[in-house]
XYZ file of C-alpha atoms in Angstrom:
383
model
C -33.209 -53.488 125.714
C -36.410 -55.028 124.283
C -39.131 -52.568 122.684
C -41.964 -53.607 121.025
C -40.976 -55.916 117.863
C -43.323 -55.276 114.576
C -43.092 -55.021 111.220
C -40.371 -52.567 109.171
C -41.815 -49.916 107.221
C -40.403 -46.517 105.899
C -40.265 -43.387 106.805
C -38.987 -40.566 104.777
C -36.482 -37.650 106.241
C -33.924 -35.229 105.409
C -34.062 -35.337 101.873
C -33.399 -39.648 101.517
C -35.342 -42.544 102.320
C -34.510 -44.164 105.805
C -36.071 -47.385 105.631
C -37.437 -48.353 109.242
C -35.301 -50.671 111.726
C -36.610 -53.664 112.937
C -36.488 -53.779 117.047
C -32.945 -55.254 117.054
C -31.286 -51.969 115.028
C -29.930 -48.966 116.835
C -27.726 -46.467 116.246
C -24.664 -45.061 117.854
C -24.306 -41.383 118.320
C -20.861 -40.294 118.841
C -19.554 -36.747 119.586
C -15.945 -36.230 118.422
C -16.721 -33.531 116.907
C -16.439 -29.263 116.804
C -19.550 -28.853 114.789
C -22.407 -31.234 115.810
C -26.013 -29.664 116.672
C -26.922 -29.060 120.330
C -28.783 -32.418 121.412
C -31.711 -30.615 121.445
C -31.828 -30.713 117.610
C -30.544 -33.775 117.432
C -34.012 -35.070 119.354
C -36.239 -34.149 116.157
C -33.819 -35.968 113.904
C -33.975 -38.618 115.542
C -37.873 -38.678 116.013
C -38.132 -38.091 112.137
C -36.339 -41.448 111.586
C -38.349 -43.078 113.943
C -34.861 -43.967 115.961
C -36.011 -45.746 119.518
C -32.310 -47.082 120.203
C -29.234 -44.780 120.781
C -25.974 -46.218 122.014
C -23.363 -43.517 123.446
C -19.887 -43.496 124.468
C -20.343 -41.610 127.726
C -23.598 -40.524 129.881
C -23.607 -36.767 128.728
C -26.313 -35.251 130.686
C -26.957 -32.701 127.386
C -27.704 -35.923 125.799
C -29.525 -37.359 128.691
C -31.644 -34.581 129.619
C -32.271 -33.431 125.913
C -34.225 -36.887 125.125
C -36.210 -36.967 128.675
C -39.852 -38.509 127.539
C -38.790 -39.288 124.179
C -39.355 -42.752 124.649
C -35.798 -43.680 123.118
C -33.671 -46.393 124.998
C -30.504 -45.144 125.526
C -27.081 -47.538 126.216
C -24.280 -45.622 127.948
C -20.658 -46.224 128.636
C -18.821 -45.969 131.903
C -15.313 -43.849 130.089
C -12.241 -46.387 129.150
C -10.382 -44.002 131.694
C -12.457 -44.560 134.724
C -11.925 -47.785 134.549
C -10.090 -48.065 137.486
C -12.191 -45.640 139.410
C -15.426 -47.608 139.377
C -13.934 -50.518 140.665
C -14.328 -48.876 144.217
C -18.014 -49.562 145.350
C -17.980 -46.352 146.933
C -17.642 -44.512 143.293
C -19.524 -46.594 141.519
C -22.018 -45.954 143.181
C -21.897 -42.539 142.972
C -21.880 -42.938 139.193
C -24.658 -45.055 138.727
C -26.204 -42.258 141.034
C -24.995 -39.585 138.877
C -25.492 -41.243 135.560
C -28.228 -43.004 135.687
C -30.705 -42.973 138.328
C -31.096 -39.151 138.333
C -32.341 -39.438 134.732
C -34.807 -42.402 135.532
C -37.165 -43.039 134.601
C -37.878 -39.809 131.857
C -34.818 -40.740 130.111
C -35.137 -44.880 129.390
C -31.557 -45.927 130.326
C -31.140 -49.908 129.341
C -28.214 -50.845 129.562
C -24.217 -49.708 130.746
C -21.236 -50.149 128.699
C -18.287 -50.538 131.009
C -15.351 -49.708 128.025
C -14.706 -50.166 124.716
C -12.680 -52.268 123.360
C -10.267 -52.502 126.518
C -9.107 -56.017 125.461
C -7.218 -55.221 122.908
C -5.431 -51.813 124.025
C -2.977 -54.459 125.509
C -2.978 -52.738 128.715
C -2.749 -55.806 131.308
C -3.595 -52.739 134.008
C -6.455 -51.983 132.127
C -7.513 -55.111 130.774
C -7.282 -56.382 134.885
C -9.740 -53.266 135.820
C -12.433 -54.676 133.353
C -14.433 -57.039 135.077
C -14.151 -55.526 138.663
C -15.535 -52.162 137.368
C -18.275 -54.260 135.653
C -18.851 -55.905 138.526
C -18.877 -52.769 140.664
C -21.484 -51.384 138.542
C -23.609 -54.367 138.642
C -23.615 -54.182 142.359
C -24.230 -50.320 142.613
C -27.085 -50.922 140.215
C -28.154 -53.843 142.478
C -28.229 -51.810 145.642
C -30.382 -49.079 144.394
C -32.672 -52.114 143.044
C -32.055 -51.085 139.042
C -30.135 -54.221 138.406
C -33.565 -56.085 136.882
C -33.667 -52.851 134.562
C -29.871 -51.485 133.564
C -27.839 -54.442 132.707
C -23.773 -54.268 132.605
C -21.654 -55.409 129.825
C -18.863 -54.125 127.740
C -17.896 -53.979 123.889
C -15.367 -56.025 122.343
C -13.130 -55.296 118.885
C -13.575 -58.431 116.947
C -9.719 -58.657 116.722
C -10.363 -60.750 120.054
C -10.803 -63.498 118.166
C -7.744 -65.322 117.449
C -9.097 -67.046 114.451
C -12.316 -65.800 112.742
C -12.202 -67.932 109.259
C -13.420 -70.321 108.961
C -16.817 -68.963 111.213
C -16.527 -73.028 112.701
C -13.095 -72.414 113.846
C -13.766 -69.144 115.996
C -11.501 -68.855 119.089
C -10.557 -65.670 121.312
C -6.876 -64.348 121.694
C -5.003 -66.979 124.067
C -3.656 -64.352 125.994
C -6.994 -62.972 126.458
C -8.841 -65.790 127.725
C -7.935 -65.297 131.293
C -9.643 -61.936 130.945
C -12.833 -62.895 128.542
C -13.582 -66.311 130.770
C -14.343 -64.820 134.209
C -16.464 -62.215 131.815
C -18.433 -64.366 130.303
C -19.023 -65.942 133.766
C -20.516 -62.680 134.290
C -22.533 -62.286 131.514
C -23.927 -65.620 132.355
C -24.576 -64.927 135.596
C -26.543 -61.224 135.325
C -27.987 -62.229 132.041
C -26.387 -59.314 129.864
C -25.500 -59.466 126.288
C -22.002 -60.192 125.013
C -21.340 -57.374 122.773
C -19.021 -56.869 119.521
C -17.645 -54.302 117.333
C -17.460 -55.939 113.794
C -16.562 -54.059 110.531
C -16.243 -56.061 106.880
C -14.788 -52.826 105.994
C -10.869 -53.647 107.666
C -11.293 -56.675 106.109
C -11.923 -55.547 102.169
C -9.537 -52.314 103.146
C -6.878 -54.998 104.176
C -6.875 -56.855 101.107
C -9.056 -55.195 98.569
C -7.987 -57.781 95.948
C -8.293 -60.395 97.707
C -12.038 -59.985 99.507
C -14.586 -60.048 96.845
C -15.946 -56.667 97.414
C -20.028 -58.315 96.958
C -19.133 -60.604 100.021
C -18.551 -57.673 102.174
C -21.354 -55.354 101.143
C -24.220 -57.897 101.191
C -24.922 -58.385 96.888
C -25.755 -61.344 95.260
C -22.432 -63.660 95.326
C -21.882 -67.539 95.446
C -20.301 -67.219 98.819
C -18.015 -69.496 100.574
C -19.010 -72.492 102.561
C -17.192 -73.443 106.051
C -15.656 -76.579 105.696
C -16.062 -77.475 109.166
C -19.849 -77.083 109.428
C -20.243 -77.245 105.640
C -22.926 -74.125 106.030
C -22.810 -71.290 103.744
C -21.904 -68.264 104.334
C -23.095 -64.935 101.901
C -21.711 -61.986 103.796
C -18.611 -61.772 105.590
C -20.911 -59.961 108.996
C -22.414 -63.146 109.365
C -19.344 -65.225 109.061
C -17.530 -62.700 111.763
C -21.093 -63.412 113.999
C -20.527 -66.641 113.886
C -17.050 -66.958 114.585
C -17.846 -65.092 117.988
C -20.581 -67.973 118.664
C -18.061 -70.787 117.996
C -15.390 -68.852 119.992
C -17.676 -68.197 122.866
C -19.064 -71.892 122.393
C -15.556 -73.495 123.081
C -14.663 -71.676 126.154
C -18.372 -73.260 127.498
C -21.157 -69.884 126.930
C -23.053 -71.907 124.267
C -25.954 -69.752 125.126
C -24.897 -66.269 125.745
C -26.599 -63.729 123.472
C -24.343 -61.821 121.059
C -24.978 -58.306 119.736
C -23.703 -56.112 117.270
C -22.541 -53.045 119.006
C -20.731 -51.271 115.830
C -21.023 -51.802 111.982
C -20.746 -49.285 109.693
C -18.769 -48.695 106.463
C -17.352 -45.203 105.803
C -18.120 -42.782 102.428
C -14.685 -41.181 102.192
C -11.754 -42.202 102.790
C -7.264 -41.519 102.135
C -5.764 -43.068 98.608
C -4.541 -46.186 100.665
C -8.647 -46.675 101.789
C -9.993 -49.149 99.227
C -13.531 -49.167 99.433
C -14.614 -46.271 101.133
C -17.353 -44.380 99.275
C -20.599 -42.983 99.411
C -21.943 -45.479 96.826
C -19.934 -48.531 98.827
C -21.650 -47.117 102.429
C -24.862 -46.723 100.957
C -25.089 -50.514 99.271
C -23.477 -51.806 103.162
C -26.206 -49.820 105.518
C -29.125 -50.516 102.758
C -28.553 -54.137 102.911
C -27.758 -54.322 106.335
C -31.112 -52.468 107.220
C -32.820 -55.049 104.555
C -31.168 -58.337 105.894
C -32.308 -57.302 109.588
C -35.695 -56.297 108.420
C -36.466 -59.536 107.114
C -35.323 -61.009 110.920
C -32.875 -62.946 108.898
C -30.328 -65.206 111.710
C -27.129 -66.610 110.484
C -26.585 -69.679 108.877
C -25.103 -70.883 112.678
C -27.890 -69.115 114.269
C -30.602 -68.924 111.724
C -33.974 -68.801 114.258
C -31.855 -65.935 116.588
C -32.896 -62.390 115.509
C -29.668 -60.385 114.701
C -28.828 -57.130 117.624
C -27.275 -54.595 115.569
C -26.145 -51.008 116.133
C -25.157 -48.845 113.062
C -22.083 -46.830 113.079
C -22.675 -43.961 113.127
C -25.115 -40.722 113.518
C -23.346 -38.131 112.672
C -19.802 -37.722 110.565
C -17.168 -36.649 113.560
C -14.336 -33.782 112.144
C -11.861 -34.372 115.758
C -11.839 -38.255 115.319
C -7.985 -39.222 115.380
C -6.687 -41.473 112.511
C -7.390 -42.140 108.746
C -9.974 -39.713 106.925
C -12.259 -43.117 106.868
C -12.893 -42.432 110.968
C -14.004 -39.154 110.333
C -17.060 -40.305 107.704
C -19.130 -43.094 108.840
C -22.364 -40.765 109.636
C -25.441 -41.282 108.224
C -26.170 -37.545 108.897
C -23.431 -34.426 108.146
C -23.429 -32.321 111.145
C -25.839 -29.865 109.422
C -28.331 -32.630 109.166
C -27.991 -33.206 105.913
C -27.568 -37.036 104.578
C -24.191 -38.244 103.755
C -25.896 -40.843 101.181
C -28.951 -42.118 99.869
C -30.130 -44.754 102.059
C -32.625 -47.053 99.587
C -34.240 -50.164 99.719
C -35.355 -52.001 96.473
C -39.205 -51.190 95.829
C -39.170 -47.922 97.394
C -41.287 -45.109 95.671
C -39.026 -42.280 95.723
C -37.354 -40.122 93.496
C -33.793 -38.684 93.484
C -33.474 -35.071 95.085
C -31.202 -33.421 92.663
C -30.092 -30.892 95.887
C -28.711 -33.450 98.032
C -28.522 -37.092 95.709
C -30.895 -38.466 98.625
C -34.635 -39.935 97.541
C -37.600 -37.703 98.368
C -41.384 -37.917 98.447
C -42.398 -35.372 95.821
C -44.680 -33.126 96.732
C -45.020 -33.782 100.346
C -41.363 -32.938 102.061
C -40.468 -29.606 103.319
C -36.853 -28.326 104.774
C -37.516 -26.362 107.766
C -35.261 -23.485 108.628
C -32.749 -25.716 110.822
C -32.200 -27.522 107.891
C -34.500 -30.343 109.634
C -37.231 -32.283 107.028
C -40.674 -31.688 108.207
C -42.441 -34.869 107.825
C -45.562 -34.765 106.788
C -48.665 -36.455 108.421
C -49.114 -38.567 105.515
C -46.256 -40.427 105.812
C -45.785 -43.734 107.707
C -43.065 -42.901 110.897
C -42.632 -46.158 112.545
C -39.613 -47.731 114.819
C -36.260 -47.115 113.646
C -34.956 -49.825 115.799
């Protein structure tokens, strides 16, 4: 999943700033949705903010074909319901066949997801399938001599952990350990990345009163110190990163790398959603970008750049559940921002049409409602 590693910079799209990513800063580009462009379209926009990371939840060959020679990494996910189909080498196989190889190498396929979040659907039938369809993968990818350039892993909800606070005390879900063990062993083993879905947001929605709304959404605060390591902690990301070390540290995997594979915040939300706002979303992905930018570890990890993918691309109108899991896009499906995006310093000025922050003079909306950049401006890697 490495790309080259230099120095953030900004570029300037769809009517906001979009400050740069750093290497280890993707985004994920879900599709429950009755109104997103054709992936096609969606190839420009993400050219225009300089994206070279995408993380899906499938392999859609639209998707797959659309960004052929694009040059953008893509991680895709074997489908929580085939699960138990992969697990057969025959048919895993055939989908690393049909999912992957066929698009190699135009389309720059990284890494597989096998799942989301199966732990904690509490589905012992599912949760059993896990590691044999990882492993079935791995193998199918090792036949057809891929397996040094698609590694296998699978995301994780961060309500794994048993305890999370303090970040010292970190421990997985007793009743999970039988399952996460023998995966870690894996992720030892093939070198992959141990990945996790982490969002302040349930916190401060949980207990609004009680979570000082600055410790979630990365402002200036006094912050809490862990009174088992005695290190400070300013943000409430880090201290859920660092439980996952210490919990992956006491079952043995001192050394297993540990990514980010969601974190978002939402800008709408129902009466009973503390929190979620355009202005709240904006200050959370701003200072998120910033922190990463700056190739900031945590206080547990402080020389270990962070691996972070935003949530999400595009708002998503068929997403089941609270409004909030309908509005974490950057982008509305027209490809118009959600929110200004804005880093301190930044020479921009508000676009009274869409709220977002402009370069005067220099911008222009094309016809698909897509901002031609011009060649003055600096496009560099939004990941």
């Amino acid at each position: 999943m490495e790309l080259s590693r230099f120095a953030s910079l900004l570029t300037l799209l769809l009517g906001f700033a979009l400050p740069a990513m750093v290497a280890a800063v993707g985004i994920n580009y879900g599709q429950i949705a009755s109104n997103l462009p054709a992936p096609e379209n969606v190839v420009p926009l993400v050219r225009q903010i300089g994206a070279t990371k995408v993380k899906l939840y499938d392999a859609d060959p639209k998707v797959l074909k659309a960004f052929a020679n694009s040059g953008v990494e893509f991680i895709v996910c074997v489908r929580n319901e085939d699960l138990a189909r992969v697990k057969d080498p025959v048919n895993a196989l055939a989908w690393v066949k049909t999912n992957v190889q066929a698009y190699l190498p135009a389309t720059r396929i990284t890494t597989i997801t096998v799942g989301n979040e199966i732990l904690t659907f509490n589905d012992t039938t599912m949760s059993g399938n896990l590691l044999p369809a990882m492993q079935g993968i791995h193998a199918a990818l090792a036949s057809l001599a891929l397996d040094k350039q698609v590694s296998v892993t699978t995301a994780h909800s961060l309500s794994t952990l048993e305890v999370s606070y303090p970040p010292s005390a970190g421990v997985f879900r007793r009743d999970l350990v039988k399952y996460i063990a023998p995966i870690l062993d894996f992720h030892s083993k093939t070198g992959s990345t141990f990945l996790i879905n982490a969002y302040p947001y349930f916190a401060y929605k949980g207990s609004p009163k009680q979570v000082p709304i600055d410790f979630v959404l990365f402002q200036p605060n006094q912050g809490v110190v862990d009174p088992g390591s005695n290190l400070r902690y300013d943000n409430m990301l880090f201290a859920q990163i660092d439980a996952v070390y210490a919990a992956l540290a006491q079952l043995g995997y001192k050394k297993l790398n540990v990514q980010i594979s969601e974190t978002g915040w939402p800008s709408k939300g129902d009466e009973d959603e503390a929190g979620a706002t355009p202005e709240n979303a904006m200050k959370y992905n701003s200072n998120l970008i910033r922190i990463v930018s700056q190739r900031r570890g945590t206080p547990m990890r402080p020389s270990s750049d962070l691996n972070i993918y935003v949530f999400a691309l595009f708002n998503e109108n068929m997403k089941p559940g609270p409004t909030s899991e309908r509005n974490y896009g950057l982008f509305e499906p027209d490809g118009t921002p959600t929110y200004a995006l804005a880093l301190s310093g930044i020479n921009a000025v508000s676009n009274t049409s869409g709220g977002g922050l402009v370069n005067p003079g220099t911008d222009e909306i094309s016809s698909n409602g897509y901002l031609t950049i011009s060649s003055s401006m600096v496009k560099i890697s939004f990941c």
